[in-house]
């Protein structure tokens, strides 16, 4: 009977073999493989983000521009949801039953066990009612978030907006996780790290039903949220608001700078939009609406992103370079016969007396004058080639901040375009190109491109008699923490201070020169305004009107550029709007005698189809 | 008095110690699994750990009662016990209450009782009794029939209660039968059947057909057929398969590859038999029969899987074999269980520090999935210890069984070892994803009076028999 007793080894072997296989498997599960430890953590911990309140934004006078408003997201954990009264629920939320079912399905697709957003940004009124009844709906809870809120409907481009982070943001900066908001443009973007503060974290133990079972490791991993710092901008919101009103129904931009500091007082692009449009649920819809507006392009920040040929205002810089190079003096007189002639070449000018000295050339914006001195600058005998002469000229021009980013603290700054000598060599297909080839640049035409911000900076340079501070939008951060030191550093142009006075005199004449002064309408009682008109040829329609100015003449407090697309010529809209802006800024109100001008500007409509004919063709 | 002293002296205290350690570890792990801050006392009888302590206390008395009964009683009353159990199993089908989909419980007030648990030792006694008959020959038709009757009656009744796990336990008696002389070939066939089953599901029946032919070829080589002849045979087979394949393609009969290979083999069967008969290759016919049998079996696997198994069983098998994975659906339990065990690491998170088990991520954590608590809180060290303790107990039982003078005691001992083994293999295998999810308890660990008492009775009857190992029982 015991002849099979050796089989005990086989049977025992089977037992031992199976247990051995189990041990190997356990070794693999518990020691070799990490994946299960990670899964266990995400299983049983709930990391609740403590959102930090975003920093507030003020204007230069302490006026609140951006603050936070609580918003409520209704969250759902599908597994915990029990059958409920859909009718009551749909009344509470204002959505129909089908929608509820659809949303639950969507949440289930995301996860049955984890929370996801059931309904975004419930209004506080609805929330108040909902909160009392929420106990009837297990599986639903409310998560508080903050949304931006704007007391003023202005400066939308400058302030910027928030949007949900995308994968790229998350990859770039580990701080962000899905569903976070990030500044997508404007100050919200450049000062993101200061405004956002730091998220906090609370880690809880949760059970399989996602019920909180207590603090994880006694709160070892918890981190308090750090509030974002507040920012005081350099903007003057009253002036900004006034500028936006003046620019209503017009396309264009205004930039105003305090020349003494480089602080941007006003920066606007018209038409703009209400910053409130980019808050919360309506954002994507509004964004599409605005982005698809091809003709007006309200999202396009013209003050920084539009590149225009500068037109006649560029003559100011040309005059300064001519003086610096010793090719002209304030008394140099150049005759003009209604056009600039060079051999068979002719560049038209307009009616004015002749000959003109420097300041008169500015007053009358004489093309001949500048064509001649520009060519003299380029062809000066001390240069061995046109390339050398041009490069020397370009050095002077770029010292005003043209042709490169100024380095301001706003995103999307553009460089504009001041071509290098090689550009002309390439266009003219010879190293031996002639100054005459580019003579249109003398009067700010040709390939030159300059942004309104750069134009404003140029005016600041002139107002300061030779230097500028990098224009910037933030005055202080938090409790008067200082800003980037680069904004406090004086940037010197290549022009000696003494050469500015004759140019400024010319600008004075533009406003106060009596007959033939294109900037008369910017004049203000008791304040000496210096200005310069410009017109930029527009092949697509009416020319663009541009006007630069600063005031007061002897103690400049504001430098401004007003750019009105299809504004025909500088005197028409640019000058009066500049004058009103300056007066508003310096005096606080518009004097009685200019009310009619203010009214005309406010009512002017260059966007709606118009019939008015333009009679005055003078500049 | 003298008898009592003898009994105590003759008891195998090593086994009892292993038993006691396992029961104790089980108890504290149940405490950890359902630990509740409001009821911190491990003696709190409103909680499962408190109740388990009561069951343990009762098990102690049961053990003493089992030990005091005369060992002759067990062999003498083996059949009546089984009949009683069969009657209870029948009764539970009628009067039982359903728990988790299985109608396998009697309810008396707040106490529930599961006869299937107790049918195990009864069946074991009956098998031991039958196999130890004088002049018993296992390969007789009558012996096989009655053995089958003893095993299948409770198994089928339990299956009818919808308690597949407990029914499957009876399959492990094949090891006992093997020890008592069942041909090793049967064990081998069972192994092959399992392999074919898995392969058919994971790959395809055609792949298994190729495997079968390959095994047949190797078998032919082993019985001395020349390689050249085997290659010729395989070429002929491949040729006929190819021809059939083309006909199938041409005539658009839409037959599967498996069917084609089956037909090809059947077509070649007669020439093969004639040839091998002439060449006097005797066992060739047997191999052919096995090939055809295996093909029939393979053919029926898909059928059995699709029609006999219930959807949840199909899912569990799919999940186990990695055919379909749904970690939040059918695979949720096993996935969570693996996470819990895997997160334990080398030395675990510490007693009561488990999170996966504690916060109910793991289902049935104090009963079928109790091993997760061990794995999570005691890590690899703890789980290995528990497995090794169990293995030691089983091997100890094998050792004890072999030292019996009476075959009744030996067979019964092997039965105990095999039943414990099956429970451990399936239960632990399930928690670590090596066995399908079949709800059977881990001996001495899983919460529940019925299972603890049944394992206690099972084990202590053997210890009682072992104490009288020098007697010859009939």
PDB file of C-alpha atoms in Angstrom, chain B residues 217-359:
ATOM      1  CA  UNK B 217       5.711  14.942 -32.936  1.00  0.00           C
ATOM      2  CA  UNK B 218       7.937  15.019 -29.861  1.00  0.00           C
ATOM      3  CA  UNK B 219       6.042  12.072 -28.378  1.00  0.00           C
ATOM      4  CA  UNK B 220       6.556  10.082 -31.589  1.00  0.00           C
ATOM      5  CA  UNK B 221      10.253  10.820 -31.407  1.00  0.00           C
ATOM      6  CA  UNK B 222      10.298   9.676 -27.799  1.00  0.00           C
ATOM      7  CA  UNK B 223       8.744   6.332 -28.632  1.00  0.00           C
ATOM      8  CA  UNK B 224      11.446   5.755 -31.196  1.00  0.00           C
ATOM      9  CA  UNK B 225      10.093   6.936 -34.515  1.00  0.00           C
ATOM     10  CA  UNK B 226      12.779   8.187 -36.877  1.00  0.00           C
ATOM     11  CA  UNK B 227      13.093  11.919 -37.357  1.00  0.00           C
ATOM     12  CA  UNK B 228      12.835  11.476 -41.103  1.00  0.00           C
ATOM     13  CA  UNK B 229       9.500   9.710 -40.794  1.00  0.00           C
ATOM     14  CA  UNK B 230       8.168  12.377 -38.473  1.00  0.00           C
ATOM     15  CA  UNK B 231       9.207  15.073 -40.916  1.00  0.00           C
ATOM     16  CA  UNK B 232       7.478  13.247 -43.756  1.00  0.00           C
ATOM     17  CA  UNK B 233       4.322  12.896 -41.651  1.00  0.00           C
ATOM     18  CA  UNK B 234       4.391  16.584 -40.760  1.00  0.00           C
ATOM     19  CA  UNK B 235       4.948  17.524 -44.413  1.00  0.00           C
ATOM     20  CA  UNK B 236       1.968  15.436 -45.495  1.00  0.00           C
ATOM     21  CA  UNK B 237      -0.119  17.052 -42.777  1.00  0.00           C
ATOM     22  CA  UNK B 238       1.011  20.544 -43.754  1.00  0.00           C
ATOM     23  CA  UNK B 239       0.361  19.747 -47.411  1.00  0.00           C
ATOM     24  CA  UNK B 240      -3.189  18.604 -46.741  1.00  0.00           C
ATOM     25  CA  UNK B 241      -3.772  21.629 -44.558  1.00  0.00           C
ATOM     26  CA  UNK B 242      -2.511  23.886 -47.338  1.00  0.00           C
ATOM     27  CA  UNK B 243      -4.743  22.189 -49.901  1.00  0.00           C
ATOM     28  CA  UNK B 244      -7.744  22.520 -47.607  1.00  0.00           C
ATOM     29  CA  UNK B 245      -6.877  26.130 -46.971  1.00  0.00           C
ATOM     30  CA  UNK B 246      -6.858  26.858 -50.712  1.00  0.00           C
ATOM     31  CA  UNK B 247     -10.131  24.989 -51.245  1.00  0.00           C
ATOM     32  CA  UNK B 248     -11.637  26.896 -48.359  1.00  0.00           C
ATOM     33  CA  UNK B 249     -10.421  30.150 -49.833  1.00  0.00           C
ATOM     34  CA  UNK B 250     -11.497  29.246 -53.349  1.00  0.00           C
ATOM     35  CA  UNK B 251     -14.915  27.894 -52.466  1.00  0.00           C
ATOM     36  CA  UNK B 252     -15.392  30.577 -49.850  1.00  0.00           C
ATOM     37  CA  UNK B 253     -16.446  28.054 -47.215  1.00  0.00           C
ATOM     38  CA  UNK B 254     -15.479  30.426 -44.400  1.00  0.00           C
ATOM     39  CA  UNK B 255     -13.997  27.700 -42.240  1.00  0.00           C
ATOM     40  CA  UNK B 256     -11.544  28.721 -39.540  1.00  0.00           C
ATOM     41  CA  UNK B 257      -7.933  27.598 -39.514  1.00  0.00           C
ATOM     42  CA  UNK B 258      -8.622  25.414 -36.515  1.00  0.00           C
ATOM     43  CA  UNK B 259     -11.386  23.531 -38.298  1.00  0.00           C
ATOM     44  CA  UNK B 260      -9.165  23.088 -41.334  1.00  0.00           C
ATOM     45  CA  UNK B 261      -6.335  21.665 -39.257  1.00  0.00           C
ATOM     46  CA  UNK B 262      -8.810  19.361 -37.523  1.00  0.00           C
ATOM     47  CA  UNK B 263     -10.109  18.072 -40.855  1.00  0.00           C
ATOM     48  CA  UNK B 264      -6.562  17.664 -42.176  1.00  0.00           C
ATOM     49  CA  UNK B 265      -5.639  15.508 -39.161  1.00  0.00           C
ATOM     50  CA  UNK B 266      -8.800  13.412 -39.454  1.00  0.00           C
ATOM     51  CA  UNK B 267      -8.189  12.844 -43.163  1.00  0.00           C
ATOM     52  CA  UNK B 268      -4.679  11.638 -42.483  1.00  0.00           C
ATOM     53  CA  UNK B 269      -5.655   9.524 -39.469  1.00  0.00           C
ATOM     54  CA  UNK B 270      -6.458   6.304 -41.384  1.00  0.00           C
ATOM     55  CA  UNK B 271      -3.315   6.307 -43.582  1.00  0.00           C
ATOM     56  CA  UNK B 272      -1.334   7.132 -40.446  1.00  0.00           C
ATOM     57  CA  UNK B 273      -2.823   4.203 -38.530  1.00  0.00           C
ATOM     58  CA  UNK B 274      -2.268   1.776 -41.420  1.00  0.00           C
ATOM     59  CA  UNK B 275       1.294   2.908 -41.854  1.00  0.00           C
ATOM     60  CA  UNK B 276       2.191   2.785 -38.168  1.00  0.00           C
ATOM     61  CA  UNK B 277       0.461  -0.616 -37.816  1.00  0.00           C
ATOM     62  CA  UNK B 278       2.598  -2.018 -40.625  1.00  0.00           C
ATOM     63  CA  UNK B 279       5.710  -0.447 -39.169  1.00  0.00           C
ATOM     64  CA  UNK B 280       4.714  -1.924 -35.796  1.00  0.00           C
ATOM     65  CA  UNK B 281       4.825   1.393 -34.030  1.00  0.00           C
ATOM     66  CA  UNK B 282       2.487   0.389 -31.241  1.00  0.00           C
ATOM     67  CA  UNK B 283       1.880   3.536 -29.256  1.00  0.00           C
ATOM     68  CA  UNK B 284       1.256   5.656 -32.348  1.00  0.00           C
ATOM     69  CA  UNK B 285      -2.455   4.895 -32.164  1.00  0.00           C
ATOM     70  CA  UNK B 286      -2.565   6.124 -28.576  1.00  0.00           C
ATOM     71  CA  UNK B 287      -0.819   9.340 -29.523  1.00  0.00           C
ATOM     72  CA  UNK B 288      -3.236   9.851 -32.387  1.00  0.00           C
ATOM     73  CA  UNK B 289      -6.155   9.284 -30.049  1.00  0.00           C
ATOM     74  CA  UNK B 290      -4.745  11.861 -27.646  1.00  0.00           C
ATOM     75  CA  UNK B 291      -4.224  14.351 -30.444  1.00  0.00           C
ATOM     76  CA  UNK B 292      -7.809  13.986 -31.601  1.00  0.00           C
ATOM     77  CA  UNK B 293      -9.051  14.095 -28.016  1.00  0.00           C
ATOM     78  CA  UNK B 294      -7.079  17.248 -27.346  1.00  0.00           C
ATOM     79  CA  UNK B 295      -8.453  18.844 -30.470  1.00  0.00           C
ATOM     80  CA  UNK B 296     -11.989  18.056 -29.350  1.00  0.00           C
ATOM     81  CA  UNK B 297     -11.183  19.513 -25.948  1.00  0.00           C
ATOM     82  CA  UNK B 298      -9.710  22.668 -27.467  1.00  0.00           C
ATOM     83  CA  UNK B 299     -12.735  23.000 -29.648  1.00  0.00           C
ATOM     84  CA  UNK B 300     -14.970  22.830 -26.617  1.00  0.00           C
ATOM     85  CA  UNK B 301     -12.956  25.299 -24.535  1.00  0.00           C
ATOM     86  CA  UNK B 302     -14.336  28.293 -26.372  1.00  0.00           C
ATOM     87  CA  UNK B 303     -17.755  26.753 -26.143  1.00  0.00           C
ATOM     88  CA  UNK B 304     -17.466  26.107 -22.414  1.00  0.00           C
ATOM     89  CA  UNK B 305     -16.067  29.557 -21.859  1.00  0.00           C
ATOM     90  CA  UNK B 306     -18.812  31.274 -23.782  1.00  0.00           C
ATOM     91  CA  UNK B 307     -21.817  29.271 -22.649  1.00  0.00           C
ATOM     92  CA  UNK B 308     -21.103  27.545 -19.348  1.00  0.00           C
ATOM     93  CA  UNK B 309     -19.233  30.303 -17.546  1.00  0.00           C
ATOM     94  CA  UNK B 310     -21.152  33.292 -16.368  1.00  0.00           C
ATOM     95  CA  UNK B 311     -20.224  36.754 -17.627  1.00  0.00           C
ATOM     96  CA  UNK B 312     -18.528  37.774 -14.383  1.00  0.00           C
ATOM     97  CA  UNK B 313     -16.497  34.591 -14.417  1.00  0.00           C
ATOM     98  CA  UNK B 314     -15.518  35.202 -18.028  1.00  0.00           C
ATOM     99  CA  UNK B 315     -14.467  38.723 -17.096  1.00  0.00           C
ATOM    100  CA  UNK B 316     -12.383  37.512 -14.195  1.00  0.00           C
ATOM    101  CA  UNK B 317     -10.587  35.029 -16.390  1.00  0.00           C
ATOM    102  CA  UNK B 318     -10.097  37.599 -19.129  1.00  0.00           C
ATOM    103  CA  UNK B 319      -8.728  39.974 -16.545  1.00  0.00           C
ATOM    104  CA  UNK B 320      -6.378  37.374 -15.105  1.00  0.00           C
ATOM    105  CA  UNK B 321      -5.014  36.345 -18.455  1.00  0.00           C
ATOM    106  CA  UNK B 322      -4.661  39.944 -19.500  1.00  0.00           C
ATOM    107  CA  UNK B 323      -6.978  39.479 -22.473  1.00  0.00           C
ATOM    108  CA  UNK B 324      -9.168  42.370 -21.478  1.00  0.00           C
ATOM    109  CA  UNK B 325      -8.256  44.813 -18.801  1.00  0.00           C
ATOM    110  CA  UNK B 326     -10.646  47.115 -17.041  1.00  0.00           C
ATOM    111  CA  UNK B 327      -9.062  48.351 -13.824  1.00  0.00           C
ATOM    112  CA  UNK B 328     -12.212  50.211 -12.811  1.00  0.00           C
ATOM    113  CA  UNK B 329     -14.649  47.515 -13.810  1.00  0.00           C
ATOM    114  CA  UNK B 330     -14.163  43.793 -13.535  1.00  0.00           C
ATOM    115  CA  UNK B 331     -10.503  44.258 -12.682  1.00  0.00           C
ATOM    116  CA  UNK B 332     -11.118  46.780  -9.933  1.00  0.00           C
ATOM    117  CA  UNK B 333     -10.754  44.378  -7.030  1.00  0.00           C
ATOM    118  CA  UNK B 334      -7.556  42.793  -8.214  1.00  0.00           C
ATOM    119  CA  UNK B 335      -6.056  46.093  -9.264  1.00  0.00           C
ATOM    120  CA  UNK B 336      -6.762  47.666  -5.873  1.00  0.00           C
ATOM    121  CA  UNK B 337      -5.533  44.551  -4.172  1.00  0.00           C
ATOM    122  CA  UNK B 338      -2.260  44.645  -6.059  1.00  0.00           C
ATOM    123  CA  UNK B 339      -1.895  48.341  -5.279  1.00  0.00           C
ATOM    124  CA  UNK B 340      -2.399  47.649  -1.578  1.00  0.00           C
ATOM    125  CA  UNK B 341       0.073  44.794  -1.486  1.00  0.00           C
ATOM    126  CA  UNK B 342       2.562  46.492  -3.789  1.00  0.00           C
ATOM    127  CA  UNK B 343       2.518  49.672  -1.729  1.00  0.00           C
ATOM    128  CA  UNK B 344       3.666  47.710   1.306  1.00  0.00           C
ATOM    129  CA  UNK B 345       7.234  47.606   0.057  1.00  0.00           C
ATOM    130  CA  UNK B 346       9.872  45.589   1.831  1.00  0.00           C
ATOM    131  CA  UNK B 347       8.818  45.936   5.419  1.00  0.00           C
ATOM    132  CA  UNK B 348       5.363  47.430   5.104  1.00  0.00           C
ATOM    133  CA  UNK B 349       3.719  50.559   6.361  1.00  0.00           C
ATOM    134  CA  UNK B 350       3.401  49.254   9.874  1.00  0.00           C
ATOM    135  CA  UNK B 351       0.582  47.891  11.944  1.00  0.00           C
ATOM    136  CA  UNK B 352      -2.629  49.924  11.491  1.00  0.00           C
ATOM    137  CA  UNK B 353      -0.885  52.226   9.044  1.00  0.00           C
ATOM    138  CA  UNK B 354      -2.283  50.685   5.894  1.00  0.00           C
ATOM    139  CA  UNK B 355      -4.227  53.144   3.838  1.00  0.00           C
ATOM    140  CA  UNK B 356      -5.489  51.148   0.917  1.00  0.00           C
ATOM    141  CA  UNK B 357      -7.131  48.527   3.065  1.00  0.00           C
ATOM    142  CA  UNK B 358      -8.231  50.863   5.803  1.00  0.00           C
ATOM    143  CA  UNK B 359     -10.017  53.309   3.547  1.00  0.00           C
TER     144      UNK B 359
END
